[in-house]
mmCIF file of C-alpha atoms in Angstrom:
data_model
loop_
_atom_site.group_PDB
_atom_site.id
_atom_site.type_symbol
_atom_site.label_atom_id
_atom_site.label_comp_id
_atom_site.label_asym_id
_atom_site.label_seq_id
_atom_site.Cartn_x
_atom_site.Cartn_y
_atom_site.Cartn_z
ATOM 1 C CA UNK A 168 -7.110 45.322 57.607
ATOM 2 C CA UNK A 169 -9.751 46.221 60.528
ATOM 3 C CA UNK A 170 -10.782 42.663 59.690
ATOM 4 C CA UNK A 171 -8.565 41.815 62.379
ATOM 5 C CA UNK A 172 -10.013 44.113 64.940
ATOM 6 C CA UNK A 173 -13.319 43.368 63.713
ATOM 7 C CA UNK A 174 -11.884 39.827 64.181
ATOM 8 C CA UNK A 175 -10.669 40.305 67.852
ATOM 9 C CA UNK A 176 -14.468 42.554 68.978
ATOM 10 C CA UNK A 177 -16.562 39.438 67.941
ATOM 11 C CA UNK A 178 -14.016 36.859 69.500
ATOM 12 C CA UNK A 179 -14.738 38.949 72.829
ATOM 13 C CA UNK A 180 -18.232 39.007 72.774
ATOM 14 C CA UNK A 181 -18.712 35.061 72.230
ATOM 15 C CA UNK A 182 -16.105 34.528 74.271
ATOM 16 C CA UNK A 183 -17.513 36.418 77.264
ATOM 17 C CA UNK A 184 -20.672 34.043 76.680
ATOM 18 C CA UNK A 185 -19.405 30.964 76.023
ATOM 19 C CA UNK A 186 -17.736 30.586 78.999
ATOM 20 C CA UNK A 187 -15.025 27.954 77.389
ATOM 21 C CA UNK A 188 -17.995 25.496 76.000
ATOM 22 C CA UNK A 189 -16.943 24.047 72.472
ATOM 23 C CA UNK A 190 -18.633 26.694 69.543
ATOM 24 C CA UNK A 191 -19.656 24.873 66.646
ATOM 25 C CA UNK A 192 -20.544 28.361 64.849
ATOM 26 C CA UNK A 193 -21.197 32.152 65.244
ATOM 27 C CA UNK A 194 -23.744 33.893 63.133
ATOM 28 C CA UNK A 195 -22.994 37.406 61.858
ATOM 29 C CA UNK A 196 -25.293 40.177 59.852
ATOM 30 C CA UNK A 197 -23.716 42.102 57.479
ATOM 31 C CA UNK A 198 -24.843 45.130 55.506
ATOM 32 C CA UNK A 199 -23.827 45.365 51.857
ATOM 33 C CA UNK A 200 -22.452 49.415 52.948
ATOM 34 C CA UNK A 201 -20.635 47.657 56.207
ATOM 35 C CA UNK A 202 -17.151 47.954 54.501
ATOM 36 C CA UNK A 203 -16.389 44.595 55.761
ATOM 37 C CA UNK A 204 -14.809 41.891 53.652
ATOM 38 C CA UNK A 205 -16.116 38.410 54.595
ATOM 39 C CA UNK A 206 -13.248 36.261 53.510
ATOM 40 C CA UNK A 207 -11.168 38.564 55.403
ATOM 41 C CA UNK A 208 -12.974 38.474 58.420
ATOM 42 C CA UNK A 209 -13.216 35.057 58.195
ATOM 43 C CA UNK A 210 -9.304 34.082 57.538
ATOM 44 C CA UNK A 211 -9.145 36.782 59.958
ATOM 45 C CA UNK A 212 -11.276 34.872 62.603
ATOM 46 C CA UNK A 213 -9.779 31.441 61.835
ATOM 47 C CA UNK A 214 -5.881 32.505 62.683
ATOM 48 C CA UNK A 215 -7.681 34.519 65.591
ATOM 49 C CA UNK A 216 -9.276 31.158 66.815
ATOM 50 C CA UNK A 217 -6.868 28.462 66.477
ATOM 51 C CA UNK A 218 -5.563 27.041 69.707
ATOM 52 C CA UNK A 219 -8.330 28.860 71.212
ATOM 53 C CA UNK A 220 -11.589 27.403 73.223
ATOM 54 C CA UNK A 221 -13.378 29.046 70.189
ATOM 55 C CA UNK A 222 -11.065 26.972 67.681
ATOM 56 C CA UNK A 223 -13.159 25.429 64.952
ATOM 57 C CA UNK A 224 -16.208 27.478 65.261
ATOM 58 C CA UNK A 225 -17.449 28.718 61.962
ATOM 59 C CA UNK A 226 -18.226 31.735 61.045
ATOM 60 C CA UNK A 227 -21.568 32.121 59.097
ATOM 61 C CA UNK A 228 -22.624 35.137 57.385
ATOM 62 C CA UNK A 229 -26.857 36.672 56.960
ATOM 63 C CA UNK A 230 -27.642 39.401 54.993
ATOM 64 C CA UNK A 231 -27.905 42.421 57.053
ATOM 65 C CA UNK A 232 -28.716 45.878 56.443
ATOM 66 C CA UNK A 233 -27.303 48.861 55.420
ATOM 67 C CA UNK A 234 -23.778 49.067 57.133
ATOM 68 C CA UNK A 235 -24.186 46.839 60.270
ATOM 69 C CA UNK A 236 -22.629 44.263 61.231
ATOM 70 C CA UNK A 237 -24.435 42.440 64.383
ATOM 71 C CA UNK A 238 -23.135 39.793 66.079
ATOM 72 C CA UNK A 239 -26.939 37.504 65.864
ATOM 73 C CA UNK A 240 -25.977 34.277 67.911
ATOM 74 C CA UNK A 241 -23.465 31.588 68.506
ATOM 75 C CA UNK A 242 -24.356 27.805 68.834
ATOM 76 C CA UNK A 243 -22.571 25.366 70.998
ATOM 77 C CA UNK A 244 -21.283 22.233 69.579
ATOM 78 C CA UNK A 245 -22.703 20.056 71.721
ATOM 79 C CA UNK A 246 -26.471 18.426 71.079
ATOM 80 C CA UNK A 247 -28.487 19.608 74.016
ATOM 81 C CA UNK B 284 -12.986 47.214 73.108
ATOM 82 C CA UNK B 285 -10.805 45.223 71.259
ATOM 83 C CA UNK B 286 -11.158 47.044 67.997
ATOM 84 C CA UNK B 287 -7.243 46.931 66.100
ATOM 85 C CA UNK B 288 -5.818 46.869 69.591
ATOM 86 C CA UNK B 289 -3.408 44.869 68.335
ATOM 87 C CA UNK B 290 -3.016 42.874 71.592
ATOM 88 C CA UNK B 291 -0.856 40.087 70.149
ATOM 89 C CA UNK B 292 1.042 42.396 67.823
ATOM 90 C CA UNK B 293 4.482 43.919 68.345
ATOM 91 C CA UNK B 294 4.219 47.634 67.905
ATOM 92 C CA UNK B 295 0.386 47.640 69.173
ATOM 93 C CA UNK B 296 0.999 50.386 71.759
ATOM 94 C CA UNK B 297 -1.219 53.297 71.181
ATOM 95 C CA UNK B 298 -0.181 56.447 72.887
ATOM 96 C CA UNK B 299 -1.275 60.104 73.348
ATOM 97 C CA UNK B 300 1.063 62.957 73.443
ATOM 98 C CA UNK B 301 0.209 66.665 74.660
ATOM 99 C CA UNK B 302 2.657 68.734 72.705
ATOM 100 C CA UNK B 303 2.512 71.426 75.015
ATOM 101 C CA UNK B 304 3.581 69.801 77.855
ATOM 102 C CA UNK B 305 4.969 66.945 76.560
ATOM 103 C CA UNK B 306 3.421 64.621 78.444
ATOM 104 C CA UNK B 307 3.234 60.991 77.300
ATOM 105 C CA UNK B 308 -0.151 58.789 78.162
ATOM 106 C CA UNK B 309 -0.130 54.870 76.854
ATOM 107 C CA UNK B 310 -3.760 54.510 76.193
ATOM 108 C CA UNK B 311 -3.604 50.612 74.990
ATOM 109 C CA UNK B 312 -0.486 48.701 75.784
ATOM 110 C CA UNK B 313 0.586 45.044 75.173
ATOM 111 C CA UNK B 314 -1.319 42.411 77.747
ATOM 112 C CA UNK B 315 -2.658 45.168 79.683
ATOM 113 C CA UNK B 316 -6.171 45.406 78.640
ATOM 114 C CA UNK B 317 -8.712 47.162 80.631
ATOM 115 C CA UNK B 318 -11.016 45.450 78.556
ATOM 116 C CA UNK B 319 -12.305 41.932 79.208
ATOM 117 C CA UNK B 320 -11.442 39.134 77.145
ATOM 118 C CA UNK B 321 -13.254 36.383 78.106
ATOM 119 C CA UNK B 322 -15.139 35.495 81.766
ATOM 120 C CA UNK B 323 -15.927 32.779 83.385
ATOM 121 C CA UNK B 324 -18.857 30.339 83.372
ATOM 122 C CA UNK B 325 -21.862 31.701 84.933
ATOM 123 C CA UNK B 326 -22.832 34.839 82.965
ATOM 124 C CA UNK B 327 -25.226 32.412 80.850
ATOM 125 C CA UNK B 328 -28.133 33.118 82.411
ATOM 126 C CA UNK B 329 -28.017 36.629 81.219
ATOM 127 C CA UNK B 330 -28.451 35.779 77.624
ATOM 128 C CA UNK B 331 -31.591 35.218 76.087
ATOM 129 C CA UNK B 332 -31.406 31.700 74.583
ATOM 130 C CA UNK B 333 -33.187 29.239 73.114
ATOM 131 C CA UNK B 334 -32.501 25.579 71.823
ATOM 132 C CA UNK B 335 -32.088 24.518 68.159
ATOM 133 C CA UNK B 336 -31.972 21.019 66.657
ATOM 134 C CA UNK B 337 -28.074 21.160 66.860
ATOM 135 C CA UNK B 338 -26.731 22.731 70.208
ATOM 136 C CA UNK B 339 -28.046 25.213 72.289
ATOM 137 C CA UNK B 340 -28.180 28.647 70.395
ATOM 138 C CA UNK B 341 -27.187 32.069 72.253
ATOM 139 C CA UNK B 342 -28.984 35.090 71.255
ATOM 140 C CA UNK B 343 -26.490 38.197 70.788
ATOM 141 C CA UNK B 344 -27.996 40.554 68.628
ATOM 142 C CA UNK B 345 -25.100 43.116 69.219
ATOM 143 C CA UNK B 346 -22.911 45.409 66.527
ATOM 144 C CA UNK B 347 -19.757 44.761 66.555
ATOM 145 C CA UNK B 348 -19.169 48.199 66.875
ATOM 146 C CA UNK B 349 -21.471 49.021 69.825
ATOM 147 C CA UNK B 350 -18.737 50.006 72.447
ATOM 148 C CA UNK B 351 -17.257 52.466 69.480
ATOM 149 C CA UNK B 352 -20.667 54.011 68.843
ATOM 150 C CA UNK B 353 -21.574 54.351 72.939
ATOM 151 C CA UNK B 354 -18.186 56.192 73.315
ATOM 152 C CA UNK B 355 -18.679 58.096 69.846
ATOM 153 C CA UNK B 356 -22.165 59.610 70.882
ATOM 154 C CA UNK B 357 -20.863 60.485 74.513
ATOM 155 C CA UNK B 358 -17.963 62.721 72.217
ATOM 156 C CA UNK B 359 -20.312 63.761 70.192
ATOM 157 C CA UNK B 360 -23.323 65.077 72.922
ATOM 158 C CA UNK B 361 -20.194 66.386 74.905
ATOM 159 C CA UNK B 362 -19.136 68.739 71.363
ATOM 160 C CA UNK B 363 -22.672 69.732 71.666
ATOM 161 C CA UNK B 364 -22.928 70.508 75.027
ATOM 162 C CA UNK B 365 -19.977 73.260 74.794
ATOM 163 C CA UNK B 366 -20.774 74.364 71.471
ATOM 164 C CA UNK B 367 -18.118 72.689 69.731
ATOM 165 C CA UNK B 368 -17.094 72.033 66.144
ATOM 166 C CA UNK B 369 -15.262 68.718 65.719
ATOM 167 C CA UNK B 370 -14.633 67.721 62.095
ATOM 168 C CA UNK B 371 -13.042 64.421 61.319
ATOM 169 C CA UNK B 372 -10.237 64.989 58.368
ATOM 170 C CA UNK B 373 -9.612 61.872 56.430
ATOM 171 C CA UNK B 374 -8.046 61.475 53.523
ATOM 172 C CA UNK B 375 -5.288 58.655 51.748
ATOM 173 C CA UNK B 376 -1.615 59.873 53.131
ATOM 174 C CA UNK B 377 -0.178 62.724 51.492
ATOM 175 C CA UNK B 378 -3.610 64.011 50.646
ATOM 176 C CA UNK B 379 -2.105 67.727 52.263
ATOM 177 C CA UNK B 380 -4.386 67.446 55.838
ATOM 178 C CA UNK B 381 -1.660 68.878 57.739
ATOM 179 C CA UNK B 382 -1.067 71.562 55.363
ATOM 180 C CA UNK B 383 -4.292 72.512 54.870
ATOM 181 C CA UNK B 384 -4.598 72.268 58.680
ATOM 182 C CA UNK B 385 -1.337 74.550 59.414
ATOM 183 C CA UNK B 386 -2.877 77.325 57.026
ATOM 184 C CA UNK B 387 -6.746 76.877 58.299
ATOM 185 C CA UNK B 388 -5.086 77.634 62.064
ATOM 186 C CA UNK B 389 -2.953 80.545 60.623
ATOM 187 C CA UNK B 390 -5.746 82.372 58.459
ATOM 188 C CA UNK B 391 -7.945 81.840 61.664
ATOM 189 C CA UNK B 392 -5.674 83.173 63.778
ATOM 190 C CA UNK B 393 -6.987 85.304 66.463
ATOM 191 C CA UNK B 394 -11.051 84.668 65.332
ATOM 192 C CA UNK B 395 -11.637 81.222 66.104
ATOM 193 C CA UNK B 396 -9.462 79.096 68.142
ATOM 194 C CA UNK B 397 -8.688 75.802 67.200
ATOM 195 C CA UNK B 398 -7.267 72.341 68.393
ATOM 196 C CA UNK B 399 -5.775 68.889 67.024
ATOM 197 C CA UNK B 400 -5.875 65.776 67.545
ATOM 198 C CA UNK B 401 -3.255 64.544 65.130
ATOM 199 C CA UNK B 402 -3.440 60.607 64.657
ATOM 200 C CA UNK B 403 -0.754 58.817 62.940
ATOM 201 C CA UNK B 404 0.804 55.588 63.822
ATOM 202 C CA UNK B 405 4.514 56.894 64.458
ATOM 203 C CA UNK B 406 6.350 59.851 65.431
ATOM 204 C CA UNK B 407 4.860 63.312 66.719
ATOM 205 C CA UNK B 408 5.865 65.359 63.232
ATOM 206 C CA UNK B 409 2.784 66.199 61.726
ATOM 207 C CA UNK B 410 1.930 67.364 65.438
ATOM 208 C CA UNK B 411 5.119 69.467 66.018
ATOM 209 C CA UNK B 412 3.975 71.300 62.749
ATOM 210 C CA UNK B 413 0.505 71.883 64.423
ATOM 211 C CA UNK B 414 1.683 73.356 67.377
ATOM 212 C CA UNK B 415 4.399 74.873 65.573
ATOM 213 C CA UNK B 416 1.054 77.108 62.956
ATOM 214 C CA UNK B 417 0.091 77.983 66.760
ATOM 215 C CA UNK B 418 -2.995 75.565 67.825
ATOM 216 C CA UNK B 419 -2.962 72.937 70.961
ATOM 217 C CA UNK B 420 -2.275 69.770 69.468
ATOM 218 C CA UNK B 421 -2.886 66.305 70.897
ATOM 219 C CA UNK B 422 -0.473 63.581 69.054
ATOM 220 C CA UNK B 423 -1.867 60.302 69.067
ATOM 221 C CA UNK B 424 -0.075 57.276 67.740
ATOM 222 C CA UNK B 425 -1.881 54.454 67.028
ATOM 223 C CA UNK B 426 1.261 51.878 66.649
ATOM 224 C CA UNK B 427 -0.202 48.588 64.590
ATOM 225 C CA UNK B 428 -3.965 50.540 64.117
ATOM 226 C CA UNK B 429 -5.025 52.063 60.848
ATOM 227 C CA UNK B 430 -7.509 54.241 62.313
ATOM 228 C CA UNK B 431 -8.686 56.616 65.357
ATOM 229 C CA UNK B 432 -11.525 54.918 67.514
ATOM 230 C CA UNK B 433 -13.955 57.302 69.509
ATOM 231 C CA UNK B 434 -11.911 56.391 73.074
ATOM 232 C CA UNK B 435 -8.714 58.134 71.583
ATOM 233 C CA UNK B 436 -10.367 61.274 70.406
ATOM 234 C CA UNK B 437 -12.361 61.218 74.217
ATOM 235 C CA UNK B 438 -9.084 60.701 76.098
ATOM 236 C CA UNK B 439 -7.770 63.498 73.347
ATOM 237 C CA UNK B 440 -10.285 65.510 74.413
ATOM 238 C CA UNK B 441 -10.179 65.544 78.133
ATOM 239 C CA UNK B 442 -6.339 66.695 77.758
ATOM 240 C CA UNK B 443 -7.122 69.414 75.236
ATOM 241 C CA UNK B 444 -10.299 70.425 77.248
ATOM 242 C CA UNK B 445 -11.297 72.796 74.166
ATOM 243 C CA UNK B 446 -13.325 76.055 74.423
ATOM 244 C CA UNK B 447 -16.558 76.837 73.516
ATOM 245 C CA UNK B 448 -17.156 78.501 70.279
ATOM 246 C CA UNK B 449 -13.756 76.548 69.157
ATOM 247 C CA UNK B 450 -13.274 73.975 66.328
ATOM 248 C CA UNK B 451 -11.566 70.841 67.305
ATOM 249 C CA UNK B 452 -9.658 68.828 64.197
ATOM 250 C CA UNK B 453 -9.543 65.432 64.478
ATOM 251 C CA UNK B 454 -6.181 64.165 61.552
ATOM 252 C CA UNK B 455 -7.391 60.605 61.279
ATOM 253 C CA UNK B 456 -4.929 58.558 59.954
ATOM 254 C CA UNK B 457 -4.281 58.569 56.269
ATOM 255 C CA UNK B 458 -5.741 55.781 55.289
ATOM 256 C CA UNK B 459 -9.384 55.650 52.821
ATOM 257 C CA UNK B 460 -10.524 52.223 53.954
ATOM 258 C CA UNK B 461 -10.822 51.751 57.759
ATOM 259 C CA UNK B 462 -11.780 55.200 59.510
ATOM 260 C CA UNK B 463 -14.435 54.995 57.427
ATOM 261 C CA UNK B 464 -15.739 52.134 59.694
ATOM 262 C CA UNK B 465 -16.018 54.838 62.819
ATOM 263 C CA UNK B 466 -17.190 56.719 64.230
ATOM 264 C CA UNK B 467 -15.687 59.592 66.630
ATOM 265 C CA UNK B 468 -18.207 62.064 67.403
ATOM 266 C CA UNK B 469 -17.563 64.318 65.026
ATOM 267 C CA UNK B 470 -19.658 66.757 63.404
ATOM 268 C CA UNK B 471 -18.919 65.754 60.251
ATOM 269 C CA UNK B 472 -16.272 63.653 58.201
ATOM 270 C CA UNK B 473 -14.364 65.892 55.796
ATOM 271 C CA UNK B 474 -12.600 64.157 52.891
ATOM 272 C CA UNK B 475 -9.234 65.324 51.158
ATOM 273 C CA UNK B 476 -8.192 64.259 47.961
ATOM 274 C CA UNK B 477 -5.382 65.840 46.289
ATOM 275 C CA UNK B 478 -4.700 66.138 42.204
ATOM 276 C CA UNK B 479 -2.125 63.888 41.558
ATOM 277 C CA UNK B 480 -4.212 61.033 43.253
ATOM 278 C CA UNK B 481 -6.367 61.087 40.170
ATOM 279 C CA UNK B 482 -10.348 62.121 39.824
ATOM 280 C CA UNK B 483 -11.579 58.516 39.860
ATOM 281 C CA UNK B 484 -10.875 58.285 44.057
ATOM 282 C CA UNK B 485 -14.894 58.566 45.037
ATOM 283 C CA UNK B 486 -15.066 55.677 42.930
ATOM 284 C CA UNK B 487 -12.289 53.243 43.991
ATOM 285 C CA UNK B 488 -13.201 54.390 47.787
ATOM 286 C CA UNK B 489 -17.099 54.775 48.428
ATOM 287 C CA UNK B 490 -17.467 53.891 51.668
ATOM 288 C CA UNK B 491 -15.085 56.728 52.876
ATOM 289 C CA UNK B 492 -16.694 59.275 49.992
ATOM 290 C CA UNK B 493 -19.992 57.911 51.163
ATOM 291 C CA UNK B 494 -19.412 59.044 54.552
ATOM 292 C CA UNK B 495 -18.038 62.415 54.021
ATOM 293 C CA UNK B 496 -19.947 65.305 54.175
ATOM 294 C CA UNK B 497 -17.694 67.708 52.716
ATOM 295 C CA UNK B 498 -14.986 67.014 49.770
ATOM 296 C CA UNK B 499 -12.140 69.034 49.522
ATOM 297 C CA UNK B 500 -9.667 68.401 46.323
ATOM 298 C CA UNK B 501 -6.362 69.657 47.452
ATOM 299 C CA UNK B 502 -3.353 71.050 45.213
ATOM 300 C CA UNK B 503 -5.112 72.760 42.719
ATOM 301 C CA UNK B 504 -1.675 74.394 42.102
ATOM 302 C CA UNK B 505 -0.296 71.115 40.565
ATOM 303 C CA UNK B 506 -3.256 70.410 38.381
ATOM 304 C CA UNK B 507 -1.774 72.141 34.818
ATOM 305 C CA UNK B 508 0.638 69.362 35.002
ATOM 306 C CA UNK B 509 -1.843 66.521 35.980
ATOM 307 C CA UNK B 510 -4.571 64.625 34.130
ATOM 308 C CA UNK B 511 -7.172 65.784 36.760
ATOM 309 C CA UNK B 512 -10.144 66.237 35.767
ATOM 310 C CA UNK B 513 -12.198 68.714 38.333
ATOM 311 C CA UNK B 514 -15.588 68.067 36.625
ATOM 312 C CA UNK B 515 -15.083 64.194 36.122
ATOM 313 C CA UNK B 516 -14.245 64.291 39.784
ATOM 314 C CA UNK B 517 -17.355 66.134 41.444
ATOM 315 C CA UNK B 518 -19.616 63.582 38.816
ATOM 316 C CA UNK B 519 -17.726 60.836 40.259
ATOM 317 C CA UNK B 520 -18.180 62.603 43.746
ATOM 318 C CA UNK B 521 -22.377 62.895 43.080
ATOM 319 C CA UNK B 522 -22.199 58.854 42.166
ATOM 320 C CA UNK B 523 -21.286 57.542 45.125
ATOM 321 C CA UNK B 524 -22.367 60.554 47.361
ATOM 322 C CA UNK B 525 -25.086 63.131 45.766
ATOM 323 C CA UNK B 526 -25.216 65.040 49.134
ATOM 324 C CA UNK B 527 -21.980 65.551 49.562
ATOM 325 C CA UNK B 528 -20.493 69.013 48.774
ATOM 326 C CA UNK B 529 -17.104 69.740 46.978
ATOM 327 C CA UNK B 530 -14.752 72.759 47.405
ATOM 328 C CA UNK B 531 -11.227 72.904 45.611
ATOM 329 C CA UNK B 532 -8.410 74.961 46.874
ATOM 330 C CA UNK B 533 -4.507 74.882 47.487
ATOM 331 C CA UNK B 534 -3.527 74.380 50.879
ATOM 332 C CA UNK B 535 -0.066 75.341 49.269
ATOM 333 C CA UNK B 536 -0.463 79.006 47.516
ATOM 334 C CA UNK B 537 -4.041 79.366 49.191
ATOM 335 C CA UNK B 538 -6.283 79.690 46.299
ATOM 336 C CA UNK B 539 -9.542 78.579 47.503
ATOM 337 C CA UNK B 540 -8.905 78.657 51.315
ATOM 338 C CA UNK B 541 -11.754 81.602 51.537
ATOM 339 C CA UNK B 542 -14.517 79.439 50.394
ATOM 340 C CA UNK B 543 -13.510 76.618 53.149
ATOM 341 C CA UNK B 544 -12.641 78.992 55.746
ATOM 342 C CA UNK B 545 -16.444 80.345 55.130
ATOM 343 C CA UNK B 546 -17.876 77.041 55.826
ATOM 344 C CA UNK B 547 -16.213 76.371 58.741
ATOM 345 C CA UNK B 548 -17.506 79.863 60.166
ATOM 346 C CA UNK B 549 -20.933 78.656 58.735
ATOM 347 C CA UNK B 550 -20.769 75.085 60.468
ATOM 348 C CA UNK B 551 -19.061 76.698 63.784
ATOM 349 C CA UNK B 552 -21.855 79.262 63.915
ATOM 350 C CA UNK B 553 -24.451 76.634 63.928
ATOM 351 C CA UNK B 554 -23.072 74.327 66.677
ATOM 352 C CA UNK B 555 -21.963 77.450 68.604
ATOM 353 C CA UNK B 556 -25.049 79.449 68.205
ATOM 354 C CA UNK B 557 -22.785 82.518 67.880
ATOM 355 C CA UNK B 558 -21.847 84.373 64.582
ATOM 356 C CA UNK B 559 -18.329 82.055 64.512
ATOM 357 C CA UNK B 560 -16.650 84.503 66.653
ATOM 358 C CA UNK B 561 -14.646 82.959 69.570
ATOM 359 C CA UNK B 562 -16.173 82.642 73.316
ATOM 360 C CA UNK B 563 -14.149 82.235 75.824
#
């Protein structure tokens, strides 16, 4: 279950950014060889994120390459 | 990092123990990260951003696994500096690592010195056997964590300071799935299966198989009273992984151990640019 880690690494990094705006959703690349299970991450994320200023932002998934997994970009929720 | 620290789990601590002093280090703890987990407003206007038709869009472009990989090719330039052979062992639990490991340190014995990092997540007894066959061992428990991450092995490391023209063995923990995921420096990952775990493993775990270099099939002394099939396994093997190479042997009765203590000699000699012979 390195979901969770996985999980807790991309929590950090929008975190850090976000600076405690609302998230409406996070954008993630994934490799087909990245040995990451998206439903996983994605409960993962979800238990992760509840309660949090990140709760409710979604998790989206592009097709990456080979084994990464890239954090892209995040969007705020609110309309600018 | 973050990575499996387990921060809001009980049983998260992740500790290093030098079983020749018997020192005790807590590498990750409970709510006392040396990592950050979130800052405040105002490091915005570092980010590269631009503005979409729904809310403003941050730019990241970042693996997840960046701070793993920075620390992981440190390790590894620092093995290369001193001319040292690190090998990753991974394998399901039960596979024989240790065993294979006590009798690689014994029929090495006075030719190439070795040290372990032994990670499990509880109790020191796969490294009291270590030290026990004669080699410095480094116990590392991970606690919650299914896996090794490259800051262990370098805080492993800088207690077990190990020579050049030595091999260092890094035990990951047994587990097929997640130490696949990283990446520790090592020279290359070397992957364990025994008999009775059946010949269809490459198959049901690529990823790991994938990134092993060397495959070792373990307890070739059980396999009269297994179903194993040694070819089906190396086709299964060149599926997933054509490059990969494939030694049997019994870590038990040491049938095979001369063919995989040859590599090692071969692999040590070409870090160490010496003939495998120790330096001290």
């Amino acid at each position: 279950m390195h979901e969770v880690g996985l999980a807790r690494s991309i929590f950090a990094m929008v975190a850090e950014r976000a600076g405690g705006r609302p998230v409406s959703c996070v954008r993630l690349s994934l490799g087909p060889l990245a040995c990451v299970e998206p439903s996983a991450l994605a409960f993962s994320w979800q238990v992760l994120t509840e309660g949090t200023a990140l709760d409710g932002a979604a998790l989206q998934f592009l097709d990456g390459e080979g084994d990464s997994l890239v954090v892209r970009e995040f969007e705020f929720a609110e309309t600018v | 990092m973050c990575e499996s620290c387990g921060c809001g789990d009980p049983d998260s601590t992740v500790t290093l123990t030098d079983l020749g002093s018997g020192a005790r280090t807590v590498l990750r703890a409970p709510h006392a990260h040396s990592h950050p987990h979130g800052q405040d407003i105002g490091q915005l206007d570092h980010a590269p951003h631009r503005h979409g038709p729904g809310g403003e869009v941050i730019r990241l472009d970042e693996p997840v696994l960046a701070a793993n990989a920075r620390i992981a090719a440190r390790n590894r330039g620092w093995f290369e500096g001193r001319g040292v052979l690190a090998l990753n062992l991974v394998s399901s639990p039960g596979s024989g690592k240790t065993t294979l490991l006590e009798r690689t340190i014994a029929s090495l014995a006075g030719e190439i010195e070795i040290c372990v990092i032994e990670g499990d997540q509880m109790t020191d007894r796969d490294g009291e056997r270590i030290r026990a066959a004669g080699a410095r061992t480094v116990q590392i428990n991970t606690g919650a964590g299914c896996h090794l991450e490259a800051d262990m092995v370098a805080s492993a490391v800088e207690t077990l300071d190990p020579a050049s023209g030595s091999i260092l063995m890094i035990e990951n923990v047994g587990n097929l799935v997640c130490p696949a995921m990283f990446d520790l420096g090592e020279r290359m990952k070397v992957a364990v299966i025994s008999t009775p775990e059946g010949d269809d493993k490459p198959l049901k775990y690529p990823h790991m198989f994938r990134a092993a270099g060397l495959v070792l099939i373990n307890k070739t002394d059980l396999a009269p009273y297994l179903d194993f099939d040694e070819g089906a396994c190396r086709r299964n093997l060149a599926e997933v992984n054509p490059a990969a190479e494939m030694l049997s042997l019994s870590a038990r009765t040491g049938a095979g151990m001369d063919a995989w203590l040859d590599r090692l000699r071969a692999m040590l000699a070409s870090v160490s640019g010496t003939s495998g012979s120790a330096r001290a």
